Amino acid sequence: MSWRHLPKPARAVAEAAEGAVEAARARDLPAFERAAAAQAALDSEHVALVLGTVTRTLLEDLHPGGLTADDVRALVGRCAREAAGWFPAVDADVLVMLVAGALGVHQPQAEAFPLDGEVVARHATLLVTDLLAVSGHPLGACLEAAFADIALVQIADTP
């Protein structure tokens, strides 16, 4: 089943992610800012879950043996350098936190490292865009895999 057949809240997250990734690929800052604002207007936990799951899935595909600290540095450096030319607000520290969070290595506590929904949406989109370019995978397939993975986890967590 395609993600396009999911309930409206899930579809809205996927559609917003598509718009943001498309704007990032085009290096269109005004469109990217609009897309990030649209993502931030949605449930921030849902957006973070979907983008984090897509990020984790792509990282696992690109690094089947696991990531090293050098792999993370290379990813963050590449992503930050690529984005800095058109998105000057890119923050490598946020990228590191999102990679760690996607892998379940670190769950930032809001008071220790506060990130608002728009910061997460922007930076997670940058990571996803970078990983899609490196992997060659289409976003639609990654979203479908992410939603399938999320559904499996939810089923497993249901008592």
Short mmCIF file of C-alpha atoms in Angstrom, two decimals:
data_model
loop_
_atom_site.label_atom_id
_atom_site.label_comp_id
_atom_site.label_asym_id
_atom_site.label_seq_id
_atom_site.Cartn_x
_atom_site.Cartn_y
_atom_site.Cartn_z
CA MET A 1 0.00 0.00 0.00
CA SER A 2 1.30 3.45 -0.92
CA TRP A 3 1.63 6.11 1.77
CA ARG A 4 -0.84 8.13 -0.29
CA HIS A 5 -3.60 5.83 1.01
CA LEU A 6 -2.79 6.50 4.65
CA PRO A 7 -5.02 8.61 6.90
CA LYS A 8 -4.93 12.36 6.34
CA PRO A 9 -2.47 13.22 9.20
CA ALA A 10 0.12 10.74 7.89
CA ARG A 11 -0.39 11.91 4.30
CA ALA A 12 0.06 15.53 5.40
CA VAL A 13 3.45 14.70 6.95
CA ALA A 14 4.56 12.85 3.82
CA GLU A 15 3.35 15.60 1.48
CA ALA A 16 5.10 18.26 3.56
CA ALA A 17 8.29 16.18 3.53
CA GLU A 18 8.10 15.86 -0.25
CA GLY A 19 7.72 19.62 -0.64
CA ALA A 20 10.63 20.32 1.69
CA VAL A 21 12.95 17.81 0.03
CA GLU A 22 12.02 19.15 -3.40
CA ALA A 23 12.85 22.71 -2.26
CA ALA A 24 16.14 21.54 -0.71
CA ARG A 25 17.12 19.72 -3.90
CA ALA A 26 16.40 22.89 -5.86
CA ARG A 27 18.29 24.99 -3.26
CA ASP A 28 15.28 27.29 -3.20
CA LEU A 29 15.47 29.05 0.17
CA PRO A 30 12.05 30.76 0.04
CA ALA A 31 10.34 27.49 -0.94
CA PHE A 32 12.35 25.61 1.69
CA GLU A 33 11.32 28.09 4.40
CA ARG A 34 7.65 27.75 3.36
CA ALA A 35 7.93 23.96 3.38
CA ALA A 36 9.62 23.95 6.80
CA ALA A 37 6.89 26.22 8.15
CA ALA A 38 4.27 23.83 6.73
CA GLN A 39 6.01 20.90 8.43
CA ALA A 40 6.27 22.83 11.70
CA ALA A 41 2.52 23.51 11.58
CA LEU A 42 1.92 19.75 11.76
CA ASP A 43 2.35 17.59 14.84
CA SER A 44 6.09 17.96 15.55
CA GLU A 45 6.37 14.46 17.03
CA HIS A 46 4.87 12.94 13.87
CA VAL A 47 7.16 14.93 11.59
CA ALA A 48 10.22 14.02 13.68
CA LEU A 49 9.20 10.35 13.77
CA VAL A 50 8.71 10.10 10.00
CA LEU A 51 11.84 12.05 9.04
CA GLY A 52 13.86 10.26 11.72
CA THR A 53 12.68 6.87 10.45
CA VAL A 54 13.53 7.80 6.85
CA THR A 55 16.97 8.97 8.03
CA ARG A 56 17.58 5.77 10.00
CA THR A 57 16.46 3.58 7.11
CA LEU A 58 18.77 5.36 4.67
CA LEU A 59 21.69 5.24 7.10
CA GLU A 60 21.18 1.51 7.68
CA ASP A 61 21.06 0.94 3.92
CA LEU A 62 24.22 2.97 3.27
CA HIS A 63 26.08 1.55 6.28
CA PRO A 64 24.90 -2.05 6.77
CA GLY A 65 27.80 -2.76 9.14
CA GLY A 66 26.96 0.24 11.31
CA LEU A 67 28.22 3.80 11.42
CA THR A 68 31.51 4.91 12.85
CA ALA A 69 32.23 8.34 14.28
CA ASP A 70 34.09 9.07 11.03
CA ASP A 71 30.98 8.15 9.03
CA VAL A 72 28.88 10.56 11.09
CA ARG A 73 31.47 13.33 10.73
CA ALA A 74 31.58 12.79 6.96
CA LEU A 75 27.77 12.85 6.68
CA VAL A 76 27.36 15.95 8.82
CA GLY A 77 30.24 17.74 7.11
CA ARG A 78 28.97 16.93 3.62
CA CYS A 79 25.40 17.88 4.48
CA ALA A 80 26.41 21.14 6.19
CA ARG A 81 28.77 22.18 3.38
CA GLU A 82 26.16 21.40 0.72
CA ALA A 83 23.44 23.35 2.52
CA ALA A 84 25.57 26.31 3.66
CA GLY A 85 25.71 27.79 0.17
CA TRP A 86 21.96 28.34 0.04
CA PHE A 87 20.79 27.83 3.65
CA PRO A 88 23.13 29.85 5.89
CA ALA A 89 21.24 28.84 9.08
CA VAL A 90 22.45 25.23 8.83
CA ASP A 91 23.77 24.07 12.20
CA ALA A 92 26.10 21.06 12.30
CA ASP A 93 25.33 20.47 15.98
CA VAL A 94 21.65 20.04 15.16
CA LEU A 95 22.53 17.64 12.35
CA VAL A 96 24.62 15.53 14.75
CA MET A 97 21.79 15.45 17.31
CA LEU A 98 19.30 14.38 14.65
CA VAL A 99 21.56 11.60 13.34
CA ALA A 100 22.05 10.34 16.88
CA GLY A 101 18.33 10.56 17.57
CA ALA A 102 17.43 8.73 14.35
CA LEU A 103 19.74 5.91 15.37
CA GLY A 104 18.35 5.83 18.89
CA VAL A 105 21.77 6.66 20.31
CA HIS A 106 20.73 9.89 21.99
CA GLN A 107 17.36 11.29 22.83
CA PRO A 108 17.96 14.97 23.56
CA GLN A 109 16.21 16.38 26.59
CA ALA A 110 14.37 19.57 25.74
CA GLU A 111 15.99 21.60 28.52
CA ALA A 112 19.51 20.46 27.59
CA PHE A 113 19.28 21.00 23.85
CA PRO A 114 16.03 22.74 22.90
CA LEU A 115 14.95 22.27 19.31
CA ASP A 116 11.74 23.66 18.00
CA GLY A 117 9.69 21.91 15.34
CA GLU A 118 10.87 24.15 12.54
CA VAL A 119 14.57 23.62 13.35
CA VAL A 120 14.00 19.86 13.40
CA ALA A 121 12.00 19.95 10.16
CA ARG A 122 14.64 22.01 8.34
CA HIS A 123 17.65 20.02 9.47
CA ALA A 124 16.01 16.59 9.18
CA THR A 125 15.00 17.53 5.64
CA LEU A 126 18.61 18.49 4.87
CA LEU A 127 19.80 15.10 6.16
CA VAL A 128 17.16 13.20 4.20
CA THR A 129 17.95 15.17 1.03
CA ASP A 130 21.67 14.44 1.40
CA LEU A 131 21.13 10.74 2.09
CA LEU A 132 18.72 10.42 -0.85
CA ALA A 133 21.34 11.97 -3.15
CA VAL A 134 24.04 9.60 -1.92
CA SER A 135 21.85 6.49 -1.97
CA GLY A 136 19.96 7.20 -5.16
CA HIS A 137 16.73 6.03 -3.52
CA PRO A 138 13.47 7.81 -4.34
CA LEU A 139 11.81 9.63 -1.46
CA GLY A 140 8.43 7.97 -2.10
CA ALA A 141 9.84 4.50 -1.53
CA CYS A 142 11.63 5.67 1.62
CA LEU A 143 8.42 7.20 2.97
CA GLU A 144 6.52 3.97 2.29
CA ALA A 145 9.21 1.97 4.11
CA ALA A 146 9.17 4.43 7.01
CA PHE A 147 5.41 4.24 7.42
CA ALA A 148 5.52 0.45 7.23
CA ASP A 149 8.25 0.39 9.90
CA ILE A 150 6.31 2.79 12.13
CA ALA A 151 3.18 0.65 11.76
CA LEU A 152 5.09 -2.50 12.76
CA VAL A 153 6.50 -0.80 15.85
CA GLN A 154 3.05 0.47 16.82
CA ILE A 155 1.54 -2.99 16.40
CA ALA A 156 4.33 -4.53 18.47
CA ASP A 157 3.83 -1.92 21.22
CA THR A 158 0.08 -2.51 21.40
CA PRO A 159 -0.80 -4.63 24.43
#
